[in-house]
XYZ file of C-alpha atoms in Angstrom:
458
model
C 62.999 123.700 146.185
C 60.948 126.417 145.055
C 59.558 128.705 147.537
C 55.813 130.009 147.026
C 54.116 132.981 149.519
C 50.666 133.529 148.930
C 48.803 136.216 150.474
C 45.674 135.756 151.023
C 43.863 132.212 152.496
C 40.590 131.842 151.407
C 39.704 129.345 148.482
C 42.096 130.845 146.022
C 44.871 130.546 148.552
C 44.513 127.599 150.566
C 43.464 125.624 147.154
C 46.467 126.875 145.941
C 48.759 126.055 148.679
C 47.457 122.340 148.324
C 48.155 122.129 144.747
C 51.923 123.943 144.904
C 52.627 121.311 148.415
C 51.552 118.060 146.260
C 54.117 119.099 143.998
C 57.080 119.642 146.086
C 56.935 123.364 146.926
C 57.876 125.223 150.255
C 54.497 126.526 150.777
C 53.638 129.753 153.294
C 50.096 130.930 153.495
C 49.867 134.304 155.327
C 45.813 134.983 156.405
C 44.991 137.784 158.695
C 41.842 136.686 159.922
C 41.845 132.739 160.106
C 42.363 130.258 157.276
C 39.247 130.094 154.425
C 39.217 133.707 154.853
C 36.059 135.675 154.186
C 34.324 133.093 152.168
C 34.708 130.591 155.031
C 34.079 132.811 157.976
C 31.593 135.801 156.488
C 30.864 135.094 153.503
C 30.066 132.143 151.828
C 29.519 129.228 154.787
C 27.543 131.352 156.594
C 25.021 132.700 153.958
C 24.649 129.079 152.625
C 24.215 127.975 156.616
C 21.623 130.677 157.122
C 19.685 129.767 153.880
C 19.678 125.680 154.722
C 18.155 126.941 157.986
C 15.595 129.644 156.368
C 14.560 126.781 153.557
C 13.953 124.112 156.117
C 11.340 127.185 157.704
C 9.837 126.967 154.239
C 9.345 123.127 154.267
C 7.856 123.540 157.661
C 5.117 125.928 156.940
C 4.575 124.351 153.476
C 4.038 120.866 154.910
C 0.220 120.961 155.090
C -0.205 119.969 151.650
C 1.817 116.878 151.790
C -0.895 116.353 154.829
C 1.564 116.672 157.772
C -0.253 119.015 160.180
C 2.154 120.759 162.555
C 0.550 122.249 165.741
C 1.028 126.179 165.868
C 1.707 126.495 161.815
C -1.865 127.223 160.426
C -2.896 129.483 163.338
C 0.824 131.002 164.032
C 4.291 131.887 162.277
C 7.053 129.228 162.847
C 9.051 130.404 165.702
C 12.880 131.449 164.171
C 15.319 131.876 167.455
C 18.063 133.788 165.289
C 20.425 133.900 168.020
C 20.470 130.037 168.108
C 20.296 130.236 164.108
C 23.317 132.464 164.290
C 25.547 131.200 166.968
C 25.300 127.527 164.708
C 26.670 129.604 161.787
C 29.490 130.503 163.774
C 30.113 127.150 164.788
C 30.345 125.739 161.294
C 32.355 128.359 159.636
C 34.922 128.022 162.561
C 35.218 124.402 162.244
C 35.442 124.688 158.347
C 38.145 127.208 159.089
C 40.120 124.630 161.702
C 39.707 121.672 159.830
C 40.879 123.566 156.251
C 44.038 124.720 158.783
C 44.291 121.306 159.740
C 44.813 119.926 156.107
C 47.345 122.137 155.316
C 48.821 121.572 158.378
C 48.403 118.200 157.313
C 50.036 118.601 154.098
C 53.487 120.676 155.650
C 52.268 123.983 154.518
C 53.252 126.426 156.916
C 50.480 129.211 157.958
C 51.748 132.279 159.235
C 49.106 134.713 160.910
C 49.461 138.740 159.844
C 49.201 141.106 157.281
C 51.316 140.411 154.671
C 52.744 143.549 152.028
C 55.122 142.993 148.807
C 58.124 144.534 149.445
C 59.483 143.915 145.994
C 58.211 141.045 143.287
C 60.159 138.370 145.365
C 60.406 139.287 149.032
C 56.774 139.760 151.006
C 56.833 141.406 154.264
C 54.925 140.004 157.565
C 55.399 142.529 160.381
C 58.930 143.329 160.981
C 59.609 139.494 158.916
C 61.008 139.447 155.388
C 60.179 136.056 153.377
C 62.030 135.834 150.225
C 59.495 133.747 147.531
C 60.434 132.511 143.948
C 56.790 132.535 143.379
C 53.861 134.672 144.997
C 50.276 134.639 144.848
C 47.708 137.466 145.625
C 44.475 136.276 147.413
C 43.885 138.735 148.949
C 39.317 138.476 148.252
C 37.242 141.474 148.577
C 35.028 143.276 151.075
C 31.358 144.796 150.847
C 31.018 148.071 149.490
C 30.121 150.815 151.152
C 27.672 154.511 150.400
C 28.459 157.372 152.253
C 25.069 158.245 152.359
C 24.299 154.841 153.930
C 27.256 154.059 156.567
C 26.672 151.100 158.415
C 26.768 151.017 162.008
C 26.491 146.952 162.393
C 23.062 147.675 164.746
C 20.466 148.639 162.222
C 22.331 150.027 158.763
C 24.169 146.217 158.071
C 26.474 144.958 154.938
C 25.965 141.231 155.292
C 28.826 140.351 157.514
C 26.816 142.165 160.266
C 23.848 139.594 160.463
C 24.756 136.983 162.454
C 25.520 139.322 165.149
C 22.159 140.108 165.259
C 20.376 138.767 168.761
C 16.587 139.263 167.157
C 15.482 138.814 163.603
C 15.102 141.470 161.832
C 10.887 142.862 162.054
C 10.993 144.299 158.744
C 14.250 144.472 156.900
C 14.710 146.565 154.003
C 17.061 145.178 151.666
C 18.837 147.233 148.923
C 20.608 145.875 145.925
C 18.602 143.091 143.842
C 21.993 141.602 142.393
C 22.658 137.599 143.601
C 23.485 138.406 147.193
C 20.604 141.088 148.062
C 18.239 138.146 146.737
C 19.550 135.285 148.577
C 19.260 137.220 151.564
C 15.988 139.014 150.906
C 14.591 135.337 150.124
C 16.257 133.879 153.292
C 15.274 135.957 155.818
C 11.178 136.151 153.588
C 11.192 132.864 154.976
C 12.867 132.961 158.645
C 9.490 135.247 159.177
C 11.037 138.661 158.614
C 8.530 141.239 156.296
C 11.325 141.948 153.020
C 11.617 144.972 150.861
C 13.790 144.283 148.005
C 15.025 147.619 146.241
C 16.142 147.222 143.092
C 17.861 149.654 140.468
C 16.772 147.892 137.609
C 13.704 146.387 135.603
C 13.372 142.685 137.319
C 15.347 141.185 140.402
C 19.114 139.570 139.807
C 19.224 141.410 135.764
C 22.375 139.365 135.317
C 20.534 136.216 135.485
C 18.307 134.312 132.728
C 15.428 136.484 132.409
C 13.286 133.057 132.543
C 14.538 132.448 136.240
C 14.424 135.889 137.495
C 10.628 136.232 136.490
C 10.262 133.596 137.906
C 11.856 133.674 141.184
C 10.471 137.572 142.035
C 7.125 135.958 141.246
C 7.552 133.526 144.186
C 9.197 136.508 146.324
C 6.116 138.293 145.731
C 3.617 135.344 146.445
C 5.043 134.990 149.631
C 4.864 138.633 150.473
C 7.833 140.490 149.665
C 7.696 144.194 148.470
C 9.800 144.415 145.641
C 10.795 148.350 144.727
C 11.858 148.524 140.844
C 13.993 150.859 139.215
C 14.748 153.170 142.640
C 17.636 153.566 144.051
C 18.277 154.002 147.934
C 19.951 157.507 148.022
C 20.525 157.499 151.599
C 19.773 155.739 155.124
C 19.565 156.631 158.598
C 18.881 155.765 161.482
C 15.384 156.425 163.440
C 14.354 155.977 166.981
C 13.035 152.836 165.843
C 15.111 151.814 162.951
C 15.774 152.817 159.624
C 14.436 155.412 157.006
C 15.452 154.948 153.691
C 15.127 157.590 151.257
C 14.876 156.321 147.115
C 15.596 158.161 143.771
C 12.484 158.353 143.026
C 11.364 160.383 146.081
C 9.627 157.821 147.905
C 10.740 156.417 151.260
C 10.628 153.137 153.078
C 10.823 152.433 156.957
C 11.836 149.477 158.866
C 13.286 148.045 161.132
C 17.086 146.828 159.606
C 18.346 147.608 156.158
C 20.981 145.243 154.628
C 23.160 146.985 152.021
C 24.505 144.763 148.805
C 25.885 147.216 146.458
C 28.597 145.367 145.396
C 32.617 144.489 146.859
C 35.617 146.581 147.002
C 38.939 144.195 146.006
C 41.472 144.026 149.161
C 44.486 145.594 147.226
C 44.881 148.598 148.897
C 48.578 149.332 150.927
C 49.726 145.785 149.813
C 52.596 147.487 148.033
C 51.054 146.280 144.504
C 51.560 148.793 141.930
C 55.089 149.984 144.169
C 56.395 146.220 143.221
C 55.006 147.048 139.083
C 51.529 145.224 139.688
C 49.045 146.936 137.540
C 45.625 147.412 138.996
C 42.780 148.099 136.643
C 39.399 149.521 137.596
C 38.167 149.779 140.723
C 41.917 148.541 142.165
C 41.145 145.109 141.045
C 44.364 143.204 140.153
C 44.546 142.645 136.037
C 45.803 138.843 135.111
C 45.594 136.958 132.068
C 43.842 133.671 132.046
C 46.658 131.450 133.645
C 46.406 133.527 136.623
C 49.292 135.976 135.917
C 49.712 139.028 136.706
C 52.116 142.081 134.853
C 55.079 140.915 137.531
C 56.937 137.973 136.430
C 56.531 135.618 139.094
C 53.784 137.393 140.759
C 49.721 135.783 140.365
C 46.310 136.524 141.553
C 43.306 134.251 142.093
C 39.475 135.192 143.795
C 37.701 138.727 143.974
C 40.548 140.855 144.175
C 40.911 139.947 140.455
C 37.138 140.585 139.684
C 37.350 137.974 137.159
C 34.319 136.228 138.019
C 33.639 136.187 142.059
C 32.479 132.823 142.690
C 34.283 130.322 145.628
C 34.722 127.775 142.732
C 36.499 130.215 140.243
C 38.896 131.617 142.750
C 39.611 127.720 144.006
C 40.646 127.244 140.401
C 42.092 130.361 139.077
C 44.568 129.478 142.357
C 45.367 125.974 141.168
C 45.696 126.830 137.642
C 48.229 130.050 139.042
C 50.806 127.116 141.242
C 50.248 124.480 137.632
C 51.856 127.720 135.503
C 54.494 128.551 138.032
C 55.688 125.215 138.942
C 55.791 123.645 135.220
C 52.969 121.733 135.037
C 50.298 121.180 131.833
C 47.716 123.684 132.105
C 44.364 124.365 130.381
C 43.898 128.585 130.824
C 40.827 129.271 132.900
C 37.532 129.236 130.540
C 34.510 130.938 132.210
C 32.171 129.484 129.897
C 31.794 126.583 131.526
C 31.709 127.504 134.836
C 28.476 126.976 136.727
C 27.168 129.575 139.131
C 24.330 129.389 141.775
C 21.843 131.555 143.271
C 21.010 130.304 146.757
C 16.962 131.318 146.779
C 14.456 129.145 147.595
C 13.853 127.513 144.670
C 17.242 127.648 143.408
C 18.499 128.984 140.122
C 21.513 127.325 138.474
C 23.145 127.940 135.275
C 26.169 127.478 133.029
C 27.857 128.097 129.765
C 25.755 129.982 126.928
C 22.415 131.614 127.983
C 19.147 132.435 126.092
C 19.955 136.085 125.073
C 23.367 134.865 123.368
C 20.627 132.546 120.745
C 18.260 135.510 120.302
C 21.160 138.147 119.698
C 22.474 135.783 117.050
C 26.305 135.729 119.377
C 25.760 131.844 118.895
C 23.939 129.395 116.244
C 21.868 127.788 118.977
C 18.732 126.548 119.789
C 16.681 125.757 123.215
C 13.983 124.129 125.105
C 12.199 125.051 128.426
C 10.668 122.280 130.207
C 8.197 123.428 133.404
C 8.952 121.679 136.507
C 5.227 121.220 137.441
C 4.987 118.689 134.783
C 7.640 116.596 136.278
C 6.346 113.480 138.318
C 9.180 113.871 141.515
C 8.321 117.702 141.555
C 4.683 116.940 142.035
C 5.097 114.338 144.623
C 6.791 117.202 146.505
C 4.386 119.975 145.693
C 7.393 121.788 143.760
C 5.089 124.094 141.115
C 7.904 126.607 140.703
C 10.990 125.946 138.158
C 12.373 124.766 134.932
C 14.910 123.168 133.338
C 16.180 125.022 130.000
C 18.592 123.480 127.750
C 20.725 125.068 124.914
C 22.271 123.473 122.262
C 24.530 124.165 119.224
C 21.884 124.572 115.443
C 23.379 121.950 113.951
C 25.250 119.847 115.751
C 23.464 119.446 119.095
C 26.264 120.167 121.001
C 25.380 121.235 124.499
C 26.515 124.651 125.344
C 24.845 125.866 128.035
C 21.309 124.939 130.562
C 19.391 127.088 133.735
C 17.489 125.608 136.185
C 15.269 126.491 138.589
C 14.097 124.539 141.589
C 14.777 122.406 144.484
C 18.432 121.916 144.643
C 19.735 123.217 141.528
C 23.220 123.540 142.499
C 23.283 119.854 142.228
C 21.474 119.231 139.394
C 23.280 121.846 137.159
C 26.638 119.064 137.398
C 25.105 117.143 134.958
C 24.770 120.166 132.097
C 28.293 121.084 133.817
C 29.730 118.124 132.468
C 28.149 118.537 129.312
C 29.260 121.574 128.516
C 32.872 121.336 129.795
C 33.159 117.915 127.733
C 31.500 118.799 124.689
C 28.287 116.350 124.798
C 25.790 116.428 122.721
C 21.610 116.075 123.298
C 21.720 112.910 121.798
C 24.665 112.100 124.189
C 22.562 113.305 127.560
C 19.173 111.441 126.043
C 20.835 108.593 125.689
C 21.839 108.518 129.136
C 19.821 106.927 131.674
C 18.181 109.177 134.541
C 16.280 107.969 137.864
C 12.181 107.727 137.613
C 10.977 109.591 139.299
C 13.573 112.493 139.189
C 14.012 115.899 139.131
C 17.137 115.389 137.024
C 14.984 113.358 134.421
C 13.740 116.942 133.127
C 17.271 117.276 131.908
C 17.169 114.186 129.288
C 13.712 115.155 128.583
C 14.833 118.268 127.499
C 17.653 116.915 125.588
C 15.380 114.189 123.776
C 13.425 117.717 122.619
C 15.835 119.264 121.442
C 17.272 115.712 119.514
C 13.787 115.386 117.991
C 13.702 118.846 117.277
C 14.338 119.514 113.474
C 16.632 122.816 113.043
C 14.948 125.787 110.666
């Protein structure tokens, strides 16, 4: 029976584990903190928790204009207890954690609790314990990145995995870095009642994004009140009686109350014996692998943010599976990041997958698109939704679907449908033909893909 270790039990670990146990493996999964890892119990459950709270705060004080008058919301903010908010996020994440434990429990996969170091390609240390593996994978995630100049002391200078130890909300929280985390919490904590400065390095908010969306979704930041700070960076912050001072590039400075620091993650590959056992490590001490998840060690893989290949829950869940497929002789289709759809957890949402925008104007692919407004869609005006769109790209000539953004209510579930498109090769004709709810949201999707099927190519 072949014996797999994998270091590391967060998505790309414990999704691993499953996949290598269904197919007859010895399976050990060695986690230091608790199974799920960061993603479960910092990270990812708990951001998502606190924005399903902070959108439902939105709802709330938007409800007048669906004519649902709530005593205390015209004349007063909504009332956010974040110590009840946060001690609810706990509670999830640990039962996600127990009841992902419990399933590998479930399926005979041993966990063992400790830090876990290669001693050579096949035999991974534990403490004073040696476990001798035919097969290991590294999953190991990443943690937040820290400035000197901006140390944080988990009181008033935060990385995000300070927050829900927090016992008040924050009065005015200064948040710097604009990427896809600073705005998820900047909008999420806009609209639990705290006043938001976003700082950003760069032109617009989230400058990785469609630059459709990201106009669109600092315009709502904006409307609702938030300062956004572009092209400054923080150079340092400290503390004050008070709170905070930040000091920017561009000589200005900001007070207030908290500051949240998202400048990025720092892979969790450092005295894991790595490059001792012949594991390269490329920049930054992220962990080089090819797209079957292996790395330069025969028998040794890596899956989730301590590769840096793309540091999303859903790619490290897969980049895991695909890594136990390869090593235990099963067909396997190499990871294709194309089609994999990504999130951004505002309020409205912004979803998107495969090609973008800039890849037709640069000429990178012979494509062609259409951008459909929400506020011309019937469900989005039943619900007052006046913010969003759903863009659609498709091959010139063949109308193959290669890649869509939305932006609105619950994108992350309606971006499955141009998910499947994508990954299967549809075509507009293909998604127009297809029959959609009325009224829907989704039914901007085969609108847009009837367009672009009427559409005649230059």
């Amino acid at each position: 029976m072949t014996k797999v270790v994998i270091i590391g039990g967060g998505p790309g670990g414990y999704e691993a584990a499953l996949v290598a146990a269904q197919l007859g493996a010895d399976v050990t999964v060695v986690e230091r903190d608790g199974i799920g890892g960061s993603c479960v119990l910092t990270d990812c459950v708990p951001s998502k928790s606190l924005i399903a709270t902070s959108t439902r705060t939105t709802y709330v004080r938007e409800s007048q204009s669906l004519g649902i008058h709530i005593p205390g919301t015209a004349t007063a903010p909504v009332r956010v207890d974040i110590d009840e908010v946060n001690s609810r996020i706990k509670r999830l994440a640990q039962a996600q954690s127990e009841d992902t434990r419990a399933r590998l429990h479930k399926e005979g996969i041993e966990v063992v609790t400790g830090e876990a170091r290669l001693v050579d390609p096949h035999i991974v240390a534990v403490g004073d314990e040696r476990m001798r593996a035919d097969v290991v994978l590294i999953a190991t995630g990443a943690h937040p990145r820290e400035l000197p100049t901006a140390e944080p002391d988990g009181e008033r200078i935060l990385t995000w995995r300070h927050l829900y130890d927090l016992e008040e909300l924050p009065e005015k929280l200064i948040v710097v870095g604009s990427g896809v985390t600073g705005a998820e919490f900047a909008s999420a904590y806009q609209s639990l009642g705290s006043d938001v400065t976003l700082v950003s390095s760069r032109e617009r908010v989230m400058p990785t994004q469609d630059a459709d969306a990201a106009e669109v979704l600092e315009e709502v930041f904006m409307r609702r009140g938030m300062t956004v700070l572009s092209q400054t960076r923080a150079e340092s912050v400290v503390r004050t009686e008070k709170g905070v001072l930040v000091t920017l590039s561009d000589g200005r400075t900001v007070e207030g109350s908290h500051c949240l620091m998202t400048v990025g993650m720092i892979p969790n590959t450092e005295d894991l014996g790595l490059e001792e056992a012949g594991v390269r490590l490329g920049q930054g001490g992220f962990v080089e692998v090819d797209r079957v998840s292996r790395t330069t060690v025969p028998g040794v893989y890596a899956a989730g943010d301590c590769t840096g290949v793309n540091m999303l829950a859903s790619v490290a869940a897969m980049q895991g599976r695909i890594a136990m497929w390869h090593a235990l002789g099963e067909a396997v289709s190499p990871l294709k990041l194309s089609t994999v759809a990504s999130t951004v957890f505002t309020h409205p949402e912004l979803a998107a997958v495969g090609a973008s925008e800039d890849d037709v104007r640069s000429g990178r692919i012979d494509g062609r698109s259409v951008t459909l407004p929400l506020n011309t869609n019937p469900r989005a005006k039943m619900n007052e939704v006046t913010d969003g769109f759903v863009k659609l790209i498709c091959r010139q000539h063949t109308g193959i679907v290669l890649g869509g953004v939305i932006v609105g209510p619950r994108a992350s579930e309606l971006i499955l449908g141009v998910s499947i498109a994508v990954q299967q090769r549809l075509t507009v004709d293909d998604i127009a033909h297809t029959f959609s709810v009325y009224p829907s949201l989704s039914g901007s999707v085969t609108e847009a893909a009837r367009s672009l099927m009427l559409a005649s190519p230059e």
